[in-house]
């Protein structure tokens, strides 16, 4: 395979068999040209005087043609000479790299970057999953740090973005078509200038053997809703012994908020926790909506057969013992997956904390309520690969509340894409949050996320970012498979809001759950203590947020109302003398100023002039305007009481400047992403 | 001024007046050479055929000499020809940039980076303040991202680090000598290869007028101790009116922990807060150790005169109204500064929250105790430019306690360096923490910090990082003055531990205050929930920390004790079944493993098998070993109770994975810094 199979342009080249043909070709190509001996028998052309560069005119070409022919005959008298190739000499331009690779999580992907040391040392490259749209191509170009080199660096003309977009699209289309065949492609270097490009070198590596894996890309939402609305639940392995998983789950469903029917299944005990128990699932006389499995996963195939008999389509497997232990367990999980399909049962788990629903109060946790509280109902849906992170999220969700929660663990059946598709259509879910360590079917996720993210915000924290999964590869590009850089590209394509820590995940979720999304990145701040705002300004500029000047009318208004020693420009500083009315004046002014998209008050509650009635006064403001308000404060006991009071009024409150600012970025991210798409295409 | 004044090498050059001289020079310089016409009258040498490059041998030089002379005579018959310069032609090597600049905070500084697009687009440069040591020079070289280019990129020989260090030192010495004269220097490019360098272009910009500013670089610790030990305090402006600063300060000293004598000063009221008040400072009959000023700063000169009469050497000015308001106030502060000196009074403030001492309970806060709690005594000293951040710090310091606290505000007298020098000598201070927005006398700080940091850890969070203060400059390097990159270089030289947020400041302080410093960057983790450890691994590798394999004996020991489904390698996973004994086993094993420097348990307290006695069991372990233990956990009410219990046993506990890992970095940072210094020089 070569660059021409991809429809790509290399340097213009003609084969000349006579000196006149050489001159004609050179005239057509344009000077300067390179002449190279063309012979299957001469490997090291330079060594035999078979290459001459930089020929400037006809007479140069004429004499050099003869000289090269003479050299070839002198040095390699027996070589078969096909002629001399006349080649365009590329003298100007910027070197870029374009590559294709098979990523272990996402499949065939494209890389773009500047060539040479930029790609090799700074790793200044961008990735997307194939196929890409023109908007994807453009955002790749804008993503690299060295892009200013393409915009006309050192008095050269800028490189055409249209040309680059078209080139990336063309490679994407062909690469996607050949996705079953290609292992990796390195186009390195590709020289670009103005609206031209030439691929100077291309390396194409084919797959040694096709993986032959049929990957399903369509989300399956069948029966998913039942996990959250189940009115009757059987617990396989329900137990009286404290500390056992089957005891915790039964307690969770039986003794707390859940109002449905609960059926313990335990072959050894006719009564568990004071309730009639059944020896098997099949022996329960009533209709069962969902089964929860807490015993050895080796029994799962039998349980699935029982599910079919009982027309149960929903099984949660809390138990571990699957592929997380390595060895053959992964094969056993394949068996479970197949049995689930055969018996028409959707499976969540194994190795997870299961499901929770804020409305129905279904909760399959084995953590007891004295140790772990459950959040109120709310507009957030959360899915997590890690049970630990899931538990933390639920305990941090009290301010905003959670409707659906799934800890999917080893993910034998229900996966991210299934849940996204299901929750995407639920009008009561305002925001979907995710914690993921690794994708198994990244492409299925990407397609589902892209579809849903155009309708509602998805926030994701993807951890496990150190490189993994990439096979040692003969290609430069291929070596990057499995890296977080590829994941970043995919998430960008998916249109999801990415965060870099659990703290940011909670911060972003809280903001978007409790406040309207922002229409832009322009922040207005007000505080009675400058320190936090000074810190915030550092982070804002790092995150691409802006701190615009206030409109003239806002400034005049504030100058009229405030004492002269208050600072009336952005960020507004009402000083240690600031009262609750001063805050309300500042916040209202920012709300009404067309230059501002996100309103960010920071409070030093310990300053005496700031009255406690700020809680109610702020509360009266909420939802009067269509801009988000994000509140921040440091502090000890008194301050935390004030913060809790404000949060109870419907405002997200942050105890850390970093979290406060990262929330502002998250709540305005979609405005930028959609804008970028609409601006150009 | 030119490169030769700095003793630097440019390309070797000789002026030849005859063809034989030209040949001799070329032979001495070595081929290839460049020939250039030398004439004061010919500006555009290339245009008249006055330059020829790449001459390979004697005969080339001979014929080219004559050709250039001919060209010159043909094109410029009237020009005065001095001869032809024969110049070494630099063909290989890496382009670097070295620059000098006057930073507004730190004065003359040096910059090092790779040339061309690296410096211009990636801004991959390192700064240090002059003069530098060899260790500083080496750490600059190691700091740049593209340093691998210097280590033998693409089959070239590595560039000698000794040569680079010597070159930087030489420029540093000369630059420091000329610090009153130089505005900026750009040596760009400097070509380096193996143990050679040549400066190809040098730009020297002299100061238009000397600043003529005598800057004091010696810390002044006189009377500082009295701020923290004062046994009698007068409050100027003490008031009965709630909400007034003078009311808050008086309440703070009179009605709470402080045991010394308190003297209200108020000309209008003979009794304030039930205590006899005095019309002036001078009218108090008793000895006064310290005065606190809460009234209009315009009275300060009078107060200082009174201080002299009363032999008071310590004044805290809480009041604002200084340079933070702009205008002429800065001049008034100069007057206060001078009056302080004249009257032998040390001044903290104005525009600050003043001082606190954990032992004597001196506390000049106007924030009342019902809103703001004071921490216990402890091994930490903290200084802050922002009162807001200071208050937050004190409320977040309950776990470790604070001995000295200074909020220095506008810093007319007592500054960072004075406090560092004073606290550096106090054996009861284990760690000094700082929050700084901008340095006024950065060099004084640098010298003091470098001296103290070799003896005890200093942690600093420097905010206000967006560029400021740099004058528009004709030099490339000069434009970087005032940037955070220069500050970073200075802090690195100062040997202080830098953090990037307030959260990290608290996290690092807590770790170092409560635990021994680590001897290296090797982390061992243990948890009953994998999610947090997976996240931690991402951050560890970003921060240059390591997660080494455990020693063979540790592995065998753990395999013997733990059930087979626990993961015994690093990070150790005791799974949801982990008990408190399992944790203790793991922690002890990590403590005893020579491969591990920092021990990091993360707890999911809500998992039932983990008993509450982990608090006491951990407590029994503290200080048995000389390695730091940093504890992490997520969670709600129950978990927070457990965390508080563990913190009370002397362990720093973190609620966020980021904070947990950043604390590990901070507690091991000095081991690396000292190691780096000792390894090489």
PDB file of C-alpha atoms in Angstrom, chain A residues 42-262:
ATOM      1  CA  UNK A  42      20.551   0.109  -7.647  1.00  0.00           C
ATOM      2  CA  UNK A  43      19.672   0.350  -3.960  1.00  0.00           C
ATOM      3  CA  UNK A  44      21.992   3.090  -2.771  1.00  0.00           C
ATOM      4  CA  UNK A  45      21.460   5.650  -5.474  1.00  0.00           C
ATOM      5  CA  UNK A  46      23.464   8.422  -3.842  1.00  0.00           C
ATOM      6  CA  UNK A  47      26.575   6.288  -3.505  1.00  0.00           C
ATOM      7  CA  UNK A  48      26.833   5.784  -7.245  1.00  0.00           C
ATOM      8  CA  UNK A  49      26.242   9.420  -8.144  1.00  0.00           C
ATOM      9  CA  UNK A  50      22.677   8.584  -9.067  1.00  0.00           C
ATOM     10  CA  UNK A  51      21.003  11.557  -7.370  1.00  0.00           C
ATOM     11  CA  UNK A  52      21.368  15.293  -8.038  1.00  0.00           C
ATOM     12  CA  UNK A  53      19.272  17.929  -6.297  1.00  0.00           C
ATOM     13  CA  UNK A  54      18.464  21.560  -6.942  1.00  0.00           C
ATOM     14  CA  UNK A  55      18.752  21.672 -10.714  1.00  0.00           C
ATOM     15  CA  UNK A  56      17.745  25.135 -11.809  1.00  0.00           C
ATOM     16  CA  UNK A  57      17.190  25.088 -15.564  1.00  0.00           C
ATOM     17  CA  UNK A  58      17.033  23.146 -18.800  1.00  0.00           C
ATOM     18  CA  UNK A  59      20.754  23.049 -19.448  1.00  0.00           C
ATOM     19  CA  UNK A  60      21.381  21.842 -15.883  1.00  0.00           C
ATOM     20  CA  UNK A  61      18.884  19.032 -16.424  1.00  0.00           C
ATOM     21  CA  UNK A  62      20.361  18.149 -19.797  1.00  0.00           C
ATOM     22  CA  UNK A  63      23.954  17.827 -18.571  1.00  0.00           C
ATOM     23  CA  UNK A  64      22.986  16.173 -15.295  1.00  0.00           C
ATOM     24  CA  UNK A  65      20.852  13.562 -17.096  1.00  0.00           C
ATOM     25  CA  UNK A  66      23.864  12.496 -19.084  1.00  0.00           C
ATOM     26  CA  UNK A  67      26.146  12.599 -16.053  1.00  0.00           C
ATOM     27  CA  UNK A  68      23.864  10.374 -13.974  1.00  0.00           C
ATOM     28  CA  UNK A  69      23.497   7.888 -16.802  1.00  0.00           C
ATOM     29  CA  UNK A  70      27.275   7.789 -17.178  1.00  0.00           C
ATOM     30  CA  UNK A  71      27.735   7.309 -13.410  1.00  0.00           C
ATOM     31  CA  UNK A  72      25.251   4.454 -13.388  1.00  0.00           C
ATOM     32  CA  UNK A  73      26.928   2.702 -16.272  1.00  0.00           C
ATOM     33  CA  UNK A  74      30.365   3.209 -14.746  1.00  0.00           C
ATOM     34  CA  UNK A  75      29.425   1.940 -11.315  1.00  0.00           C
ATOM     35  CA  UNK A  76      26.746  -0.613 -12.125  1.00  0.00           C
ATOM     36  CA  UNK A  77      27.350  -1.812 -15.643  1.00  0.00           C
ATOM     37  CA  UNK A  78      24.957  -4.743 -15.234  1.00  0.00           C
ATOM     38  CA  UNK A  79      22.054  -2.856 -13.676  1.00  0.00           C
ATOM     39  CA  UNK A  80      18.810  -2.620 -15.550  1.00  0.00           C
ATOM     40  CA  UNK A  81      18.207   1.119 -16.014  1.00  0.00           C
ATOM     41  CA  UNK A  82      14.556   2.155 -16.417  1.00  0.00           C
ATOM     42  CA  UNK A  83      15.398   5.791 -16.889  1.00  0.00           C
ATOM     43  CA  UNK A  84      15.763   8.800 -14.638  1.00  0.00           C
ATOM     44  CA  UNK A  85      13.005  10.114 -12.455  1.00  0.00           C
ATOM     45  CA  UNK A  86      12.479  13.862 -12.458  1.00  0.00           C
ATOM     46  CA  UNK A  87      11.075  15.086  -9.192  1.00  0.00           C
ATOM     47  CA  UNK A  88       9.690  18.319  -7.877  1.00  0.00           C
ATOM     48  CA  UNK A  89      11.979  19.732  -5.189  1.00  0.00           C
ATOM     49  CA  UNK A  90      10.024  20.911  -2.106  1.00  0.00           C
ATOM     50  CA  UNK A  91      11.873  23.910  -0.747  1.00  0.00           C
ATOM     51  CA  UNK A  92       9.500  25.631   1.599  1.00  0.00           C
ATOM     52  CA  UNK A  93       6.672  24.854   3.960  1.00  0.00           C
ATOM     53  CA  UNK A  94       6.001  23.381   7.376  1.00  0.00           C
ATOM     54  CA  UNK A  95       6.498  19.709   8.174  1.00  0.00           C
ATOM     55  CA  UNK A  96       3.466  18.014   9.666  1.00  0.00           C
ATOM     56  CA  UNK A  97       2.713  14.423  10.602  1.00  0.00           C
ATOM     57  CA  UNK A  98      -0.526  12.604   9.972  1.00  0.00           C
ATOM     58  CA  UNK A  99      -0.907   9.066  11.232  1.00  0.00           C
ATOM     59  CA  UNK A 100      -3.493   6.341  11.624  1.00  0.00           C
ATOM     60  CA  UNK A 101      -3.476   3.807  14.402  1.00  0.00           C
ATOM     61  CA  UNK A 102      -5.590   1.070  15.939  1.00  0.00           C
ATOM     62  CA  UNK A 103      -6.350   2.129  19.484  1.00  0.00           C
ATOM     63  CA  UNK A 104      -7.175  -0.758  21.833  1.00  0.00           C
ATOM     64  CA  UNK A 105     -10.182   1.094  23.243  1.00  0.00           C
ATOM     65  CA  UNK A 106     -11.487   3.017  20.234  1.00  0.00           C
ATOM     66  CA  UNK A 107     -10.239   1.250  17.111  1.00  0.00           C
ATOM     67  CA  UNK A 108      -8.953   3.117  14.097  1.00  0.00           C
ATOM     68  CA  UNK A 109      -7.943   6.666  14.928  1.00  0.00           C
ATOM     69  CA  UNK A 110      -6.122   9.569  13.323  1.00  0.00           C
ATOM     70  CA  UNK A 111      -3.276  11.680  14.641  1.00  0.00           C
ATOM     71  CA  UNK A 112      -2.245  15.141  13.536  1.00  0.00           C
ATOM     72  CA  UNK A 113       0.744  17.179  14.641  1.00  0.00           C
ATOM     73  CA  UNK A 114       3.702  19.255  13.610  1.00  0.00           C
ATOM     74  CA  UNK A 115       6.646  17.242  12.392  1.00  0.00           C
ATOM     75  CA  UNK A 116      10.148  16.772  13.663  1.00  0.00           C
ATOM     76  CA  UNK A 117      10.988  17.670  17.226  1.00  0.00           C
ATOM     77  CA  UNK A 118       7.480  18.979  17.883  1.00  0.00           C
ATOM     78  CA  UNK A 119       5.917  15.564  17.571  1.00  0.00           C
ATOM     79  CA  UNK A 120       8.849  13.611  18.912  1.00  0.00           C
ATOM     80  CA  UNK A 121       9.899  15.673  21.906  1.00  0.00           C
ATOM     81  CA  UNK A 122       6.965  17.861  22.857  1.00  0.00           C
ATOM     82  CA  UNK A 123       4.385  15.242  21.768  1.00  0.00           C
ATOM     83  CA  UNK A 124       2.300  18.106  20.458  1.00  0.00           C
ATOM     84  CA  UNK A 125      -0.241  15.984  18.600  1.00  0.00           C
ATOM     85  CA  UNK A 126      -4.016  15.635  18.506  1.00  0.00           C
ATOM     86  CA  UNK A 127      -6.092  12.504  18.019  1.00  0.00           C
ATOM     87  CA  UNK A 128      -9.596  11.738  16.837  1.00  0.00           C
ATOM     88  CA  UNK A 129     -11.437   8.507  16.215  1.00  0.00           C
ATOM     89  CA  UNK A 130     -12.327   7.736  12.576  1.00  0.00           C
ATOM     90  CA  UNK A 131     -14.402   8.745  10.761  1.00  0.00           C
ATOM     91  CA  UNK A 132     -14.043  12.450  11.519  1.00  0.00           C
ATOM     92  CA  UNK A 133     -16.188  15.405  10.548  1.00  0.00           C
ATOM     93  CA  UNK A 134     -14.785  18.640   9.159  1.00  0.00           C
ATOM     94  CA  UNK A 135     -15.388  20.191  12.590  1.00  0.00           C
ATOM     95  CA  UNK A 136     -13.339  17.406  14.180  1.00  0.00           C
ATOM     96  CA  UNK A 137     -10.524  18.046  11.718  1.00  0.00           C
ATOM     97  CA  UNK A 138     -10.551  21.752  12.453  1.00  0.00           C
ATOM     98  CA  UNK A 139     -10.583  21.241  16.188  1.00  0.00           C
ATOM     99  CA  UNK A 140      -7.546  18.929  15.872  1.00  0.00           C
ATOM    100  CA  UNK A 141      -5.682  21.676  14.048  1.00  0.00           C
ATOM    101  CA  UNK A 142      -6.643  24.207  16.703  1.00  0.00           C
ATOM    102  CA  UNK A 143      -5.709  21.846  19.513  1.00  0.00           C
ATOM    103  CA  UNK A 144      -1.978  21.643  18.890  1.00  0.00           C
ATOM    104  CA  UNK A 145       0.203  24.093  20.771  1.00  0.00           C
ATOM    105  CA  UNK A 146       2.398  24.878  17.802  1.00  0.00           C
ATOM    106  CA  UNK A 147      -0.505  25.830  15.543  1.00  0.00           C
ATOM    107  CA  UNK A 148       0.754  29.395  15.241  1.00  0.00           C
ATOM    108  CA  UNK A 149       3.495  27.988  13.005  1.00  0.00           C
ATOM    109  CA  UNK A 150       0.751  27.138  10.531  1.00  0.00           C
ATOM    110  CA  UNK A 151      -0.722  30.627  10.742  1.00  0.00           C
ATOM    111  CA  UNK A 152       2.139  32.385   9.069  1.00  0.00           C
ATOM    112  CA  UNK A 153       5.168  32.125  11.251  1.00  0.00           C
ATOM    113  CA  UNK A 154       8.159  34.360  10.434  1.00  0.00           C
ATOM    114  CA  UNK A 155       6.693  36.162   7.443  1.00  0.00           C
ATOM    115  CA  UNK A 156       5.548  33.093   5.539  1.00  0.00           C
ATOM    116  CA  UNK A 157       2.014  32.921   4.233  1.00  0.00           C
ATOM    117  CA  UNK A 158      -0.425  31.018   6.418  1.00  0.00           C
ATOM    118  CA  UNK A 159      -1.196  27.421   5.583  1.00  0.00           C
ATOM    119  CA  UNK A 160      -4.763  27.033   4.379  1.00  0.00           C
ATOM    120  CA  UNK A 161      -7.001  25.484   7.039  1.00  0.00           C
ATOM    121  CA  UNK A 162      -9.394  24.368   4.326  1.00  0.00           C
ATOM    122  CA  UNK A 163      -6.617  22.422   2.673  1.00  0.00           C
ATOM    123  CA  UNK A 164      -5.612  20.804   5.980  1.00  0.00           C
ATOM    124  CA  UNK A 165      -9.213  19.955   6.823  1.00  0.00           C
ATOM    125  CA  UNK A 166      -9.739  18.397   3.407  1.00  0.00           C
ATOM    126  CA  UNK A 167      -6.515  16.431   3.688  1.00  0.00           C
ATOM    127  CA  UNK A 168      -7.458  15.066   7.115  1.00  0.00           C
ATOM    128  CA  UNK A 169     -10.959  14.231   5.900  1.00  0.00           C
ATOM    129  CA  UNK A 170      -9.602  12.412   2.869  1.00  0.00           C
ATOM    130  CA  UNK A 171      -7.216  10.329   4.985  1.00  0.00           C
ATOM    131  CA  UNK A 172     -10.005   9.706   7.472  1.00  0.00           C
ATOM    132  CA  UNK A 173     -12.380   8.421   4.829  1.00  0.00           C
ATOM    133  CA  UNK A 174      -9.864   6.124   3.251  1.00  0.00           C
ATOM    134  CA  UNK A 175      -8.552   4.960   6.617  1.00  0.00           C
ATOM    135  CA  UNK A 176     -12.032   4.150   7.856  1.00  0.00           C
ATOM    136  CA  UNK A 177     -12.778   2.221   4.667  1.00  0.00           C
ATOM    137  CA  UNK A 178      -9.606   0.177   5.231  1.00  0.00           C
ATOM    138  CA  UNK A 179     -10.067  -0.192   9.004  1.00  0.00           C
ATOM    139  CA  UNK A 180     -10.098  -3.992   8.869  1.00  0.00           C
ATOM    140  CA  UNK A 181      -6.819  -4.071   6.944  1.00  0.00           C
ATOM    141  CA  UNK A 182      -4.646  -1.332   8.380  1.00  0.00           C
ATOM    142  CA  UNK A 183      -2.594  -1.644  11.511  1.00  0.00           C
ATOM    143  CA  UNK A 184      -1.022   1.814  11.281  1.00  0.00           C
ATOM    144  CA  UNK A 185      -0.003   4.545   8.865  1.00  0.00           C
ATOM    145  CA  UNK A 186       2.733   7.162   9.292  1.00  0.00           C
ATOM    146  CA  UNK A 187       2.678  10.045   6.836  1.00  0.00           C
ATOM    147  CA  UNK A 188       5.844  11.712   8.027  1.00  0.00           C
ATOM    148  CA  UNK A 189       6.756  14.255   6.953  1.00  0.00           C
ATOM    149  CA  UNK A 190       3.989  15.886   5.021  1.00  0.00           C
ATOM    150  CA  UNK A 191       5.150  19.315   3.865  1.00  0.00           C
ATOM    151  CA  UNK A 192       2.426  21.963   3.698  1.00  0.00           C
ATOM    152  CA  UNK A 193       2.497  25.527   2.429  1.00  0.00           C
ATOM    153  CA  UNK A 194      -0.317  27.886   1.466  1.00  0.00           C
ATOM    154  CA  UNK A 195      -2.938  25.606  -0.106  1.00  0.00           C
ATOM    155  CA  UNK A 196      -0.501  22.862  -1.035  1.00  0.00           C
ATOM    156  CA  UNK A 197       0.754  19.688   0.553  1.00  0.00           C
ATOM    157  CA  UNK A 198       3.121  16.888  -0.420  1.00  0.00           C
ATOM    158  CA  UNK A 199       3.566  13.623   1.419  1.00  0.00           C
ATOM    159  CA  UNK A 200       7.317  13.060   1.410  1.00  0.00           C
ATOM    160  CA  UNK A 201       7.292   9.718   3.145  1.00  0.00           C
ATOM    161  CA  UNK A 202       4.536   7.255   3.943  1.00  0.00           C
ATOM    162  CA  UNK A 203       4.726   4.025   5.887  1.00  0.00           C
ATOM    163  CA  UNK A 204       1.774   1.627   5.727  1.00  0.00           C
ATOM    164  CA  UNK A 205       1.578  -1.313   8.100  1.00  0.00           C
ATOM    165  CA  UNK A 206      -1.080  -3.920   7.466  1.00  0.00           C
ATOM    166  CA  UNK A 207      -2.684  -6.106  10.112  1.00  0.00           C
ATOM    167  CA  UNK A 208      -0.993  -9.474  10.385  1.00  0.00           C
ATOM    168  CA  UNK A 209      -4.356 -11.141  10.956  1.00  0.00           C
ATOM    169  CA  UNK A 210      -7.775  -9.643  11.170  1.00  0.00           C
ATOM    170  CA  UNK A 211      -9.210  -9.675  14.725  1.00  0.00           C
ATOM    171  CA  UNK A 212     -12.407 -11.036  13.271  1.00  0.00           C
ATOM    172  CA  UNK A 213     -14.267  -9.468  16.173  1.00  0.00           C
ATOM    173  CA  UNK A 214     -17.788  -8.318  15.421  1.00  0.00           C
ATOM    174  CA  UNK A 215     -18.330  -5.294  17.615  1.00  0.00           C
ATOM    175  CA  UNK A 216     -21.847  -4.163  18.316  1.00  0.00           C
ATOM    176  CA  UNK A 217     -22.115  -0.396  18.135  1.00  0.00           C
ATOM    177  CA  UNK A 218     -25.808   0.054  18.842  1.00  0.00           C
ATOM    178  CA  UNK A 219     -26.875   0.768  22.414  1.00  0.00           C
ATOM    179  CA  UNK A 220     -29.350  -1.688  23.850  1.00  0.00           C
ATOM    180  CA  UNK A 221     -31.830   0.052  26.142  1.00  0.00           C
ATOM    181  CA  UNK A 222     -34.249  -2.805  26.494  1.00  0.00           C
ATOM    182  CA  UNK A 223     -35.490  -3.384  30.060  1.00  0.00           C
ATOM    183  CA  UNK A 224     -33.008  -0.839  31.466  1.00  0.00           C
ATOM    184  CA  UNK A 225     -35.731   1.251  33.021  1.00  0.00           C
ATOM    185  CA  UNK A 226     -36.854  -1.678  35.162  1.00  0.00           C
ATOM    186  CA  UNK A 227     -33.578  -1.541  37.138  1.00  0.00           C
ATOM    187  CA  UNK A 228     -34.734   1.785  38.576  1.00  0.00           C
ATOM    188  CA  UNK A 229     -38.456   1.195  38.902  1.00  0.00           C
ATOM    189  CA  UNK A 230     -38.523  -2.435  40.065  1.00  0.00           C
ATOM    190  CA  UNK A 231     -41.509  -2.989  42.384  1.00  0.00           C
ATOM    191  CA  UNK A 232     -40.418  -6.433  43.539  1.00  0.00           C
ATOM    192  CA  UNK A 233     -36.868  -7.532  44.119  1.00  0.00           C
ATOM    193  CA  UNK A 234     -35.377 -10.906  44.981  1.00  0.00           C
ATOM    194  CA  UNK A 235     -32.030 -11.068  46.783  1.00  0.00           C
ATOM    195  CA  UNK A 236     -30.127 -14.238  46.034  1.00  0.00           C
ATOM    196  CA  UNK A 237     -27.910 -14.935  49.004  1.00  0.00           C
ATOM    197  CA  UNK A 238     -29.909 -12.826  51.454  1.00  0.00           C
ATOM    198  CA  UNK A 239     -28.434 -13.488  54.867  1.00  0.00           C
ATOM    199  CA  UNK A 240     -28.894 -12.846  58.575  1.00  0.00           C
ATOM    200  CA  UNK A 241     -25.147 -12.626  59.158  1.00  0.00           C
ATOM    201  CA  UNK A 242     -23.997  -9.043  59.651  1.00  0.00           C
ATOM    202  CA  UNK A 243     -21.093  -8.048  57.428  1.00  0.00           C
ATOM    203  CA  UNK A 244     -22.174 -10.364  54.596  1.00  0.00           C
ATOM    204  CA  UNK A 245     -23.037  -8.716  51.301  1.00  0.00           C
ATOM    205  CA  UNK A 246     -26.388 -10.495  51.230  1.00  0.00           C
ATOM    206  CA  UNK A 247     -27.189  -9.064  54.645  1.00  0.00           C
ATOM    207  CA  UNK A 248     -26.323  -5.522  53.680  1.00  0.00           C
ATOM    208  CA  UNK A 249     -28.339  -5.557  50.454  1.00  0.00           C
ATOM    209  CA  UNK A 250     -31.394  -7.081  52.130  1.00  0.00           C
ATOM    210  CA  UNK A 251     -31.241  -4.532  54.952  1.00  0.00           C
ATOM    211  CA  UNK A 252     -30.891  -1.741  52.427  1.00  0.00           C
ATOM    212  CA  UNK A 253     -34.061  -2.738  50.560  1.00  0.00           C
ATOM    213  CA  UNK A 254     -36.113  -4.072  53.445  1.00  0.00           C
ATOM    214  CA  UNK A 255     -35.558  -1.685  56.309  1.00  0.00           C
ATOM    215  CA  UNK A 256     -35.290   1.750  54.752  1.00  0.00           C
ATOM    216  CA  UNK A 257     -36.919   3.924  52.049  1.00  0.00           C
ATOM    217  CA  UNK A 258     -37.755   1.282  49.431  1.00  0.00           C
ATOM    218  CA  UNK A 259     -41.506   0.597  49.345  1.00  0.00           C
ATOM    219  CA  UNK A 260     -41.605  -2.381  46.962  1.00  0.00           C
ATOM    220  CA  UNK A 261     -41.729  -6.086  47.842  1.00  0.00           C
ATOM    221  CA  UNK A 262     -38.540  -7.806  48.884  1.00  0.00           C
TER     222      UNK A 262
END
